[in-house]
Every structure is written in C-alpha cells, then in structure tokens.
Coordinates of C-alpha atoms in Angstrom, one line a residue:
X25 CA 93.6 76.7 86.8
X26 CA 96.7 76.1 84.9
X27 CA 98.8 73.2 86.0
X28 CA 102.5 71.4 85.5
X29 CA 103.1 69.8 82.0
X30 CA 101.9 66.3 82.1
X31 CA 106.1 65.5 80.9
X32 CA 107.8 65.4 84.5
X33 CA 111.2 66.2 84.5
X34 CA 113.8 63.6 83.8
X35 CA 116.0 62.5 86.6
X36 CA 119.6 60.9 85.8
X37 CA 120.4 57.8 87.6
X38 CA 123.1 54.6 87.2
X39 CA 119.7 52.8 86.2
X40 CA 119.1 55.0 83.2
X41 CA 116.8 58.2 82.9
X42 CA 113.8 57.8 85.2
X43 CA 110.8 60.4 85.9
X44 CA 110.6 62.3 89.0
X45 CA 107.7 64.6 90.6
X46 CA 108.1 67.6 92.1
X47 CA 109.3 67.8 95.8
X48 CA 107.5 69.3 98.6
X49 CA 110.6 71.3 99.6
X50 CA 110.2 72.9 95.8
X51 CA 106.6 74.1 96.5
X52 CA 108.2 75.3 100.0
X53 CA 111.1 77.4 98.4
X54 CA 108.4 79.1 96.0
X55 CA 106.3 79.8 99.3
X56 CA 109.0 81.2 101.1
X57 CA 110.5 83.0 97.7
X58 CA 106.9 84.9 98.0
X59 CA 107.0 86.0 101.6
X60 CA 110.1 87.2 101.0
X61 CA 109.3 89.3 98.5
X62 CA 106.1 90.4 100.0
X63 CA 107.9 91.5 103.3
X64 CA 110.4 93.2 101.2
X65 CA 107.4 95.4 100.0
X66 CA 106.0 96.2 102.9
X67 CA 109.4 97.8 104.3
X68 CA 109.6 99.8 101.3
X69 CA 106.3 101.1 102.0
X70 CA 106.9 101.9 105.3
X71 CA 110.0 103.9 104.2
X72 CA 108.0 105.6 101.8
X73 CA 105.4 106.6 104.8
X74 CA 107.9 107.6 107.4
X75 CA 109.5 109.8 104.7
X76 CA 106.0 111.2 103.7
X77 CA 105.2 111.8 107.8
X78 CA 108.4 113.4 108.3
X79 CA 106.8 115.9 106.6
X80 CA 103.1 115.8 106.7
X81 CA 103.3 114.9 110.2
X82 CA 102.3 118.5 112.4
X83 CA 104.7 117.0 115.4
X84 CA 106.6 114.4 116.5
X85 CA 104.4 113.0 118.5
X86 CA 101.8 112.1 115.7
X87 CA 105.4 110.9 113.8
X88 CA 106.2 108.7 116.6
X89 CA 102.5 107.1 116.4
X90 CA 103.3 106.7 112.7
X91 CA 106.7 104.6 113.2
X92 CA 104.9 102.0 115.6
X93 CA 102.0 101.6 113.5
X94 CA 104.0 100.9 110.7
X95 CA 106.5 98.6 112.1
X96 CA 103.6 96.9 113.5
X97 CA 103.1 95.5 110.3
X98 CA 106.2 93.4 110.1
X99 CA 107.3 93.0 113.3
X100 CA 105.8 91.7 117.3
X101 CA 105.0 95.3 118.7
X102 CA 103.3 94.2 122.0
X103 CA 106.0 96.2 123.7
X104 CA 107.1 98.8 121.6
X105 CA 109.4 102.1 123.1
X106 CA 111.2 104.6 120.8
X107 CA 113.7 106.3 123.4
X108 CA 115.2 109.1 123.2
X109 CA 118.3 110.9 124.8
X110 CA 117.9 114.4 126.3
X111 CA 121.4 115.8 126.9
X112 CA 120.5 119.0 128.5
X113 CA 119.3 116.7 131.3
X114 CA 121.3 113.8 131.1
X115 CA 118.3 111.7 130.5
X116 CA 117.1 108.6 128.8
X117 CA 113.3 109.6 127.8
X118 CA 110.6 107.2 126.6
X119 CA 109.5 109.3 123.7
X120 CA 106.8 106.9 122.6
X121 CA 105.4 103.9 124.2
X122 CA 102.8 101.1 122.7
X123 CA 102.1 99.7 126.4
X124 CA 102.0 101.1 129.6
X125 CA 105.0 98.7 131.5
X126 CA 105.3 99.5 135.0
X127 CA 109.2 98.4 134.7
X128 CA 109.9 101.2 132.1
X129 CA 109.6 105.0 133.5
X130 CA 109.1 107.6 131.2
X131 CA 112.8 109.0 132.2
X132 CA 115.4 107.9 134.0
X133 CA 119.1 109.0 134.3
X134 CA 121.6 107.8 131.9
X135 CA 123.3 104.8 133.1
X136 CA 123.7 101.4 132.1
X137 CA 120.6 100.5 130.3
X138 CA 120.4 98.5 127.3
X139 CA 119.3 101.9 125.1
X140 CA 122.8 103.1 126.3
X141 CA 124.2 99.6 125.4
X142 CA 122.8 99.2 122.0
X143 CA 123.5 103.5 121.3
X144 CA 127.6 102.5 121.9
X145 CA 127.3 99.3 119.6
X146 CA 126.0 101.8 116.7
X147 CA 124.4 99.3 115.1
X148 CA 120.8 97.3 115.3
X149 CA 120.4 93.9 117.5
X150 CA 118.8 91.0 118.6
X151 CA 119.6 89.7 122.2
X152 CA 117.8 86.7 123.4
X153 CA 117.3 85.6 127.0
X154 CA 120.9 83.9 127.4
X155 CA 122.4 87.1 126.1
X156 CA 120.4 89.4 128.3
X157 CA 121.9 87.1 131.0
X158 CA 125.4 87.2 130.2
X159 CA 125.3 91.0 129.3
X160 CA 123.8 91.6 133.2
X161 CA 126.6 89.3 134.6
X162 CA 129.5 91.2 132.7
X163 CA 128.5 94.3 133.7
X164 CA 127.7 96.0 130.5
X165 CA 123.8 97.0 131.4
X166 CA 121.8 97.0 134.9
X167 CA 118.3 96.1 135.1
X168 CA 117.4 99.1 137.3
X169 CA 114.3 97.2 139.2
X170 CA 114.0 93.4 139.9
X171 CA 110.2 93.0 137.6
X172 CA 112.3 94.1 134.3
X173 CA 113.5 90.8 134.5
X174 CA 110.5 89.6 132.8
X175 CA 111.7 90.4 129.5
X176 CA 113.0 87.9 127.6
X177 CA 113.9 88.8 124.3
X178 CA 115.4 92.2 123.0
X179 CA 115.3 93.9 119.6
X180 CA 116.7 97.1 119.3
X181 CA 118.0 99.6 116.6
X182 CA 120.4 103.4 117.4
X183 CA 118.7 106.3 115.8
X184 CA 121.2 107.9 114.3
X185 CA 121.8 111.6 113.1
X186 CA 123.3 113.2 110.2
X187 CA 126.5 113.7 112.3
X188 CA 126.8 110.3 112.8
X189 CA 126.2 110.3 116.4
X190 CA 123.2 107.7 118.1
X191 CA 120.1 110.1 119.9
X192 CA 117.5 107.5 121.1
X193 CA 116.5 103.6 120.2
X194 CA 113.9 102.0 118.3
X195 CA 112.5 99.0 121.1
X196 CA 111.2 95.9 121.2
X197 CA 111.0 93.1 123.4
X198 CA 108.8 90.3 124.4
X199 CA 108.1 88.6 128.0
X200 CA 106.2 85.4 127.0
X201 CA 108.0 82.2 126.2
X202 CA 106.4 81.3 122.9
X203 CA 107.7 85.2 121.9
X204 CA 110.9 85.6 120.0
X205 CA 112.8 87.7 117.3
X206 CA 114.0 86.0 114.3
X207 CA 117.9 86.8 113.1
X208 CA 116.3 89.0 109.8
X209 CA 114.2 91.3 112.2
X210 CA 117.6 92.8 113.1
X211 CA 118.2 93.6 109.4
X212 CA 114.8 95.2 108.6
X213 CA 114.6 97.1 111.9
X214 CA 117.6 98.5 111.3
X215 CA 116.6 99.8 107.8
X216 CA 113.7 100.9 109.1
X217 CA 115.6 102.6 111.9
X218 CA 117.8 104.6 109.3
X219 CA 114.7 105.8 107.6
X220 CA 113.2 106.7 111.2
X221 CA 116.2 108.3 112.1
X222 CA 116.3 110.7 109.2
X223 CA 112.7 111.6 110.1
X224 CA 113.0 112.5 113.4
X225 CA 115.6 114.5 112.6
X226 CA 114.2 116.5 109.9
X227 CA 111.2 117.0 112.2
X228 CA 113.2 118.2 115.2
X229 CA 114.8 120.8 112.4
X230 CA 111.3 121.9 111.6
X231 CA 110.0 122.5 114.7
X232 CA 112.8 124.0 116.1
X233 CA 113.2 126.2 113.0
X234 CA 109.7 127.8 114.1
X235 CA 110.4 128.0 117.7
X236 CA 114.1 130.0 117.7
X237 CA 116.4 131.5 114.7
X238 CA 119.2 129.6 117.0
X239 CA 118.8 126.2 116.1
X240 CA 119.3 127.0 112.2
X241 CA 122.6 126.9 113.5
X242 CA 122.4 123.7 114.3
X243 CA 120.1 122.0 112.8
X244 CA 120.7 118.6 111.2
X245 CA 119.4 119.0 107.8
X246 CA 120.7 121.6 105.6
X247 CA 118.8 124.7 105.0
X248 CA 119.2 127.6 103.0
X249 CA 116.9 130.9 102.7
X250 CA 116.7 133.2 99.8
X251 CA 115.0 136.9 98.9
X252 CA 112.0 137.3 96.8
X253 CA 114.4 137.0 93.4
X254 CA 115.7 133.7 94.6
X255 CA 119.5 135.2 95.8
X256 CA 120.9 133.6 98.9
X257 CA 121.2 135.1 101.7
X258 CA 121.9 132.6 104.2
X259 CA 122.7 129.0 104.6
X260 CA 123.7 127.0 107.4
X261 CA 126.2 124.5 108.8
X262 CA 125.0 121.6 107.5
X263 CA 124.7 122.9 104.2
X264 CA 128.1 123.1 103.9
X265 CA 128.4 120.2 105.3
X266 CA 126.3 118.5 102.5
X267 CA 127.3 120.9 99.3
X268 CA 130.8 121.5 100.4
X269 CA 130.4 125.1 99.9
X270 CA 131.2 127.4 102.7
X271 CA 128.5 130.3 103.2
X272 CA 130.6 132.7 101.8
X273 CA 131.1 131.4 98.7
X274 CA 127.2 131.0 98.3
X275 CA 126.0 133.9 99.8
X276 CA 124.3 136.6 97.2
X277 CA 124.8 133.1 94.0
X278 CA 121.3 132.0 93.1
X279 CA 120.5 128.4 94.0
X280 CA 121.0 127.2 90.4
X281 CA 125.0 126.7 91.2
X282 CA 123.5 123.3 93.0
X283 CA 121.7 122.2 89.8
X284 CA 122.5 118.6 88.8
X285 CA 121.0 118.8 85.2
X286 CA 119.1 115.8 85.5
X287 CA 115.6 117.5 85.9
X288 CA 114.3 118.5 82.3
X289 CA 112.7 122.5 82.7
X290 CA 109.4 121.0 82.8
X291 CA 109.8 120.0 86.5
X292 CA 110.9 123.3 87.6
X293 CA 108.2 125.1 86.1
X294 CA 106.1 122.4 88.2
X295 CA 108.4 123.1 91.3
X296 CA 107.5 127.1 91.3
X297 CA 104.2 126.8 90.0
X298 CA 103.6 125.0 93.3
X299 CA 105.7 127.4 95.2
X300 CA 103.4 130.5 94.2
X301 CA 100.1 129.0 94.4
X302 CA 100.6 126.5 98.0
X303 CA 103.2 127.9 99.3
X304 CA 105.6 125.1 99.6
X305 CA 106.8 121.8 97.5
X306 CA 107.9 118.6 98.9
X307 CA 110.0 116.0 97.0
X308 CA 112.7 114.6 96.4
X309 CA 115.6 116.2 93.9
X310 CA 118.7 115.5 92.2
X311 CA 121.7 118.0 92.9
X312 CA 125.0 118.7 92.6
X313 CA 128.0 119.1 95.3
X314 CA 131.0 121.3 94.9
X315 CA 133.4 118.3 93.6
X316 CA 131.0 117.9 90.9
X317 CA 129.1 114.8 92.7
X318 CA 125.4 114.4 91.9
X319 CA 123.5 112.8 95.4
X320 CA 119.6 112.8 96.0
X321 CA 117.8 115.4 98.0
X322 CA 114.7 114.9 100.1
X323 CA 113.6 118.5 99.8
X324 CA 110.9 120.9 101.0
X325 CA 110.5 124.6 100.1
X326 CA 108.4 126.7 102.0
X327 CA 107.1 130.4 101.0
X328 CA 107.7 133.3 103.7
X329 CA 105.3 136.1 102.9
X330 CA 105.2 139.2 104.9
X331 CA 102.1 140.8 106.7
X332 CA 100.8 142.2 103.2
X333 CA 101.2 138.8 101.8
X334 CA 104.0 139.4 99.6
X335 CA 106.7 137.1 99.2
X336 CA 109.8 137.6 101.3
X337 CA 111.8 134.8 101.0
X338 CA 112.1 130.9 100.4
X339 CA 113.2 128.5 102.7
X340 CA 114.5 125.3 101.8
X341 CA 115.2 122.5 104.4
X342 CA 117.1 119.2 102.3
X343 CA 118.8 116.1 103.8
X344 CA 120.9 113.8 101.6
X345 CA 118.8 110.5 101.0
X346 CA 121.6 108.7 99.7
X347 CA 121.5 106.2 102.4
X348 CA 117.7 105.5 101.6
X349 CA 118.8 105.2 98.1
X350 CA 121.3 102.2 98.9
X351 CA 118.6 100.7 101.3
X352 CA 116.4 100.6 98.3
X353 CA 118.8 98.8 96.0
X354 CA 119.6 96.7 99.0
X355 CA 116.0 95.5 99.7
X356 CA 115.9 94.8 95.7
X357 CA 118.5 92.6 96.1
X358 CA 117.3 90.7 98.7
X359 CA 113.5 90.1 96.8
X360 CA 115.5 88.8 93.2
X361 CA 118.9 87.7 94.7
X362 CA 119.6 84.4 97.3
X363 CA 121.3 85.8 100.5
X364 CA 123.7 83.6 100.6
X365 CA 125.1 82.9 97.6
X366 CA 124.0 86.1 95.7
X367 CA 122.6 84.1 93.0
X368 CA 119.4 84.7 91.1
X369 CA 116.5 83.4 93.4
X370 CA 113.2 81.9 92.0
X371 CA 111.4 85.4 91.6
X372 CA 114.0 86.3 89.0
X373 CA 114.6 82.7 87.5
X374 CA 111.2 83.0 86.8
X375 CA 111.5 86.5 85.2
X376 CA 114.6 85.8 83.3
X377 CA 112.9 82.0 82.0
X378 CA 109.9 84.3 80.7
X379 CA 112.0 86.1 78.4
X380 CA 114.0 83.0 77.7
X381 CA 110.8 81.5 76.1
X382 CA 109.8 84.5 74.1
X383 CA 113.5 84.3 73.0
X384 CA 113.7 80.6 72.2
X385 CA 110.3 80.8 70.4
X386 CA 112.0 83.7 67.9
X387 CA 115.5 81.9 67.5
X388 CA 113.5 78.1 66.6
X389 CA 115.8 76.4 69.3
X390 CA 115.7 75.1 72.5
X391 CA 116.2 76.1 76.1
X392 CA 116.6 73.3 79.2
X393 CA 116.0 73.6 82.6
X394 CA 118.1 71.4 84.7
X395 CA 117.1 70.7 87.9
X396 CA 120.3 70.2 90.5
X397 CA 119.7 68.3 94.2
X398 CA 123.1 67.9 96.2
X399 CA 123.5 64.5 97.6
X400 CA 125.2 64.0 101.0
X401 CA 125.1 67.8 102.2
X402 CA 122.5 67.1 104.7
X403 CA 125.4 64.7 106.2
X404 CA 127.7 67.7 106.1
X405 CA 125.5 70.1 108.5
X406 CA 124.9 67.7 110.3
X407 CA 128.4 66.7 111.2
X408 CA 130.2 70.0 110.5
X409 CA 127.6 72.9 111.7
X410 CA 125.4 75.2 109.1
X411 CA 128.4 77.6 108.8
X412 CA 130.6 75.2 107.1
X413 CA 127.4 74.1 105.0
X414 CA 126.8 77.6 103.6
X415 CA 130.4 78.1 103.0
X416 CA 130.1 74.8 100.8
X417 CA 126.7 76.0 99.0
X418 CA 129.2 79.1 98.2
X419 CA 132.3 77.7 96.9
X420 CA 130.1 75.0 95.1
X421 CA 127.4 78.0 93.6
X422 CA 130.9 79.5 92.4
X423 CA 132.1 76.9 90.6
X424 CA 129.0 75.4 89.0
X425 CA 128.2 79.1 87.5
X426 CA 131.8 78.9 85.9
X427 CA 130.8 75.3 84.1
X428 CA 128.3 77.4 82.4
X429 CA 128.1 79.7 79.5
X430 CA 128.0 83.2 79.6
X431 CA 124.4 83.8 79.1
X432 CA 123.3 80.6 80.9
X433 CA 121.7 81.2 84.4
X434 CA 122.3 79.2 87.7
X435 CA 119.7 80.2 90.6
X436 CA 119.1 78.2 93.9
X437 CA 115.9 77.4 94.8
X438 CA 116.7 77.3 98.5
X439 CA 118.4 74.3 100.4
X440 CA 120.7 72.5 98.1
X441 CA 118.9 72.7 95.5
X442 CA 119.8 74.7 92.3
X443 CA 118.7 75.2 88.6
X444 CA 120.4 75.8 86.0
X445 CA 119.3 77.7 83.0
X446 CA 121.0 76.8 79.4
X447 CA 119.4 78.7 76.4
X448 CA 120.0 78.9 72.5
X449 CA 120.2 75.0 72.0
X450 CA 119.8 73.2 68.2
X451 CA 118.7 69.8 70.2
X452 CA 118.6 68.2 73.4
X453 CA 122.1 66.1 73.1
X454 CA 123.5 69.4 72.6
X455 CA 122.9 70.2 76.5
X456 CA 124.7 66.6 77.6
X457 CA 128.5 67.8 77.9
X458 CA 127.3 70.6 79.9
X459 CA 125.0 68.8 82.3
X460 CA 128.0 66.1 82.9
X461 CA 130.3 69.7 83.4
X462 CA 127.7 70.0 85.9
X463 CA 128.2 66.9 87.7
X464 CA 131.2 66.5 87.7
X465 CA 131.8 69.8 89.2
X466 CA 130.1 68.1 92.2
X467 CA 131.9 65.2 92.4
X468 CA 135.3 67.4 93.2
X469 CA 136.1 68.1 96.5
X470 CA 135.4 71.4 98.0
X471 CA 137.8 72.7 100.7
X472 CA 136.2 74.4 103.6
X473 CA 138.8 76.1 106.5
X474 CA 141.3 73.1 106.6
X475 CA 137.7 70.7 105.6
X476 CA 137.9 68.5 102.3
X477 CA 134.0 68.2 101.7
X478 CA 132.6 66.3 98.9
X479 CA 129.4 65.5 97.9
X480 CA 127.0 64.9 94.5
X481 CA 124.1 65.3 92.5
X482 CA 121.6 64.0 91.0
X483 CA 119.9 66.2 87.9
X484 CA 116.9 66.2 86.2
X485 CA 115.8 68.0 82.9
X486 CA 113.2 69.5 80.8
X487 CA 112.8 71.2 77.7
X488 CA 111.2 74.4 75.9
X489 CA 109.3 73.9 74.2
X490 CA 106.7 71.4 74.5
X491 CA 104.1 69.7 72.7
X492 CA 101.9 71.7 75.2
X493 CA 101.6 75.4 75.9
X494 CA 103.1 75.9 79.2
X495 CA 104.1 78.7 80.9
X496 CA 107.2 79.9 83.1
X497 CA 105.5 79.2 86.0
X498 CA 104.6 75.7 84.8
X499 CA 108.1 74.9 83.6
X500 CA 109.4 75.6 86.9

C-alpha cells in the first residue's frame, strides 16, 4: 500500500520552519470529498433509470414502484407517498404508497394539506417538527385527524409539468425522534423530482395516447405523426409549443425542417434501421427550433402498421430535456466544485495536481503545494454565527485566488482550510513572495455586513518533485 512521502510538509512559524503531520480533519475532508461524489453518482443514475422507466415502464403504476426504489437508495423512505392531484374530482390521491399509514387515506378532498402547501410554494422542502408547528398554528395546512400528529419531520418536492403548473408531490416524512432530513436532501429530492416529473408526464401522454385520439390535444409532450414517406400530417399543441412552429406551417414538410446537424448520417441510418425492424427507437436527440435554437430531445418513435402489416404512419412523442441537461452539469459541479465558495474541491485538486506533475516532469521545474489553515475563524462562528463565517471563507477565497497567478490553482479542502497550487517554478525561493502574498492577504481585514473580521494563517509547503516517487494522492 502506497503511503505519504516520508518529507512532511513544512509549516511557517515566528520560530522558523518546523514539520507538521497531517490533520485528522484532512483525512475527514478527503472522506467527505468521496461521499460526495459518490452520492452525486447515484442521483445521476437514478435520473438515468427514471428516464429509461418512463419508457420501458408498461404503466405508471410499475413507474411509481421505480421512483421509490430508487430514491430509496439515497434517502429515509420508511414513509414514502408520491400524491397526486385529480382535478376532475377535486382530489388529492395517494398514487403510490411505501407503507400502509392509517393517518394518510388514499383520497381525500383538496384542502389544506401540506401536498397543497408545498404544490403553491413550487419548489422542494424540508420542514422539521418546529416548522410543522408553526405552519399548523398560522393556518397555512390542517392536520385533518389528531394521529397525523406523529409525524415529525417533512420532505417534500411539486411535480411539475411541462406547463409549468405543480400535479402531485414526491413525500417523505419520519415519526421517530432519532429520524431527520438533512438541509442537501431538499436539493437532491428536488432534482430527482424534476426528472420524476418529466416521467410521469410522458407516461400519462402514452397511455392516454392509446386510450382516446382527445388527449393528443392535450398532452404534455409534443407529438407529431407522419405517412408512410415520413410527410407530416399532424402535430399537436405542445409541439408548437416546443418547436415554435404552428401546425400549419408544418403540416405536409418532412420532419428534416427540425434537424439540428449535429448527428453525422450514420445515426439516422441506425435510427430507421431500428424503426423498420422493432418497430420503434428510443433516445435522446439533438434538434432545432424555429429561431434557429438547437435544445435536446428525449425522443421515441413508434411504427403504426395497418391490419396487413404495412406501415401507415410514424409517431413520435419528444419532451425537451434541457432541464435534465442543466441538472447534469449542475450535479458535476457539485462532485469537482466546493459549494460554497465555488472553488476547485479535493476531487479536482487532485485531478488538476496529476497533470501538474506530468507537466512539471516535461518542463524540469518545480511545482509547490502550499497548504493554508485560517487562524482565529473558529472565534468568528462562534461569536458571529456560520453565515457571517461562510461570507468570510467567500470574500477571503476571492481575494487569495487574485494573489495568485493565472494558472495557479486555489481549492479548499473543507473548513478553513485551503491549498494552493503554484506550478512552473525554477527553485523553491522562487515561490517565497507569493506565499507571503498569501499571508498577507490574511492578515487584512475582511468586511462582512457592517463586520470588520480579521484573522490569519499559518502555511505549510511541499515540493514536486521528490527524491521519492510519490504520487498525487501522496502529495496531497
């Protein structure tokens, strides 16, 4: 097993240069750096699955089974209730349930529950037992029956249609007191709840397509139907919606007007070859709107054959996945960037330092890793709260990343602690006016609100390369 060079880094104090270990807290940020990313990789997967079931999936029922299975994964499902709003009968319906609570009917009127409550908000949350309390007291929800009051903490996300308008809620709650949520469930049911959403939307289109001609009208993905030759010869609402063509302008074009260029020939040949011999393809596409606007399609195309078994038509049923897209980038972010100060966090210092070694190695020169621990911000949350302490870890990220050079990287570790990156050095005295840059950065006040913080630093650093063969890992 490979292990940390046997030259500690070197720690700058009034006393001289002295050798320091590795914290715990170090070890704890790399733990917690991996989590991270790991959870971050199971969401996507679930995305991936719930956008695979929306199609696969023969109902919505099986769907439904599909959503709490998955989301069991990541997050306390013990209580688990995706509701749903029936407006024909001005009902809240409990689509899918992972327990049987005697508290929770299968339908009830729609009133003042907290599916209602968290539908008008429009947006995913986490309500612990005090809120639950202070929501009852103002009014804004009503228990219903007196044994609901077991619950104790809430989690809910709106499922939310193409027309922007909330149809049911993702739930979850606990009644035990060693239960809770954490604040970053909110954030990854809700991306989950976006992906959901589009799911059981493009279901409902499906099975509603089969069961009357009427809801093409209305259905919330667009769909468009061809002849034999590939000529349209209808679209829908949504369509239009999507494309920005209107019918007419459409009607009798062939559905290359919507091609984006960005598949080579090769895939379409793949597309129809599948088309003729299943019957359908599934995947997702690049294509273009009317203003010129190129925007990814999740797309099925089914053949309709008549009762010889000749093809009579195509159907195509699309939604625009550009939302999934931006969750995508956005979960990316969150497993190479810090949260808070939207600087590189270990998983990509440690990625960027790789290539930084190859490159040193190439160039004969030198590249330091400084190691940066805040003194005296501990005092500061303590005294002023964490918000005025993450505000100072921001102002203080900024102005350290400007003391470096362009190319340089700063990343924090987690905490107050921070590394900075300084490549394409002849020798090691050439890194001293930047590392006391870096301190004394530190040493200037930082004004927070109508706050004049200050704190310092102390810095340790270590050099690439060695007289050992170390690694990135090892370095870090």
């Amino acid at each position: 097993m490979q292990t940390r060079p046997e030259t500690p880094p070197i720690k700058a104090t009034d006393d001289g240069p002295t050798l320091e270990t590795p914290s715990a807290e170090q070890y704890e940020a790399l733990r917690q750096t991996a989590q991270k990313l790991f959870r971050s990789a199971q969401i996507q997967a679930i995305l991936r699955e719930i956008a695979e079931a929306a199609v696969l999936s023969p109902s919505t029922d099986e769907l439904y089974a599909l959503v709490y299975r998955t989301i069991a994964r990541v997050l306390p499902t013990r209580f688990f209730h995706i509701n749903l709003v029936d407006e024909s009968a001005n009902e809240v319906v409990v689509a899918f349930r992972a327990a049987e609570v005697d508290f929770v009917p299968d339908r009830r009127p729609i009133g003042k529950g907290l599916t209602e409550y968290v539908m008008r908000q429009g947006h995913a949350m986490y309500l612990p037992p005090e809120e639950l309390v202070r929501l009852r007291e103002q009014g804004e929800y009503d228990i219903g029956t007196a044994s609901s009051a077991e619950m104790r903490h809430y989690l809910g996300a709106p499922l939310i249609g193409a027309n922007g308008k909330s149809f049911g809620v993702i739930t979850l709650f606990v009644t035990g007191e060693a239960e809770f949520f954490l604040q970053d469930d909110v954030e990854v049911l809700s991306i989950i709840a976006s992906q959901v959403s589009m799911a059981i939307s493009r279901k409902r289109a499906e099975e509603q397509l089969r069961l009357a001609a009427s809801v093409f009208t209305h259905a919330r993905e667009g769909i468009m139907i061809t002849d034999a030759d590939g000529k349209i010869i209808d679209v829908n609402e949504t369509f239009s919606q999507i494309t920005g063509y209107a019918k007419r302008e459409v009607l009798g074009q062939n559905p290359r007007l919507l091609k984006s260029g960005r598949q080579d020939p090769a895939f379409y040949h793949m597309l129809w070859r599948n088309l003729i011999d299943q019957g359908h393809w599934t995947g997702e596409i690049w294509n273009r709107k009317k203003n010129g606007e190129c925007y990814p399609q999740m797309l099925t195309i089914s053949t309709v054959r008549d009762g010889k078994g000749d093809i009579g038509h195509f159907v195509a049923v699309f939604s625009d996945i550009t939302a999934l897209k931006d969750n995508e980038k956005r979960l990316e972010h969150l497993a190479h960037y810090d949260a808070l100060t939207s600087l590189p966090n270990r998983v990509l210092l440690a990625d960027r330092m790789k290539q930084a070694m190859m490159q040193t190695l190439r160039r004969r020169q030198l590249l330091a890793v400084v190691y940066l621990d805040l003194d005296g911000f501990k005092s500061v949350n303590d005294r002023y709260g964490h918000d005025v302490g993450d505000q100072l870890l921001v102002n203080l990220s900024a102005r350290l990343k400007l003391a470096l050079r362009e190319g340089d990287t700063l990343a924090r570790l987690g905490g107050d602690e921070f590394v900075a990156m300084l490549l394409d050095l002849p020798d090691t005295s050439t890194c001293l006016p930047m590392l006391e840059r870096l301190l004394a950065v530190t040493r200037q006040s930082i004004e927070v609100g109508e706050l004049d913080l200050e704190v310092s630093a102390s810095l340790g650093v270590t050099f690439y390369p060695q007289d050992d063969d170390i690694d990135a890992d090892q370095l870090l």
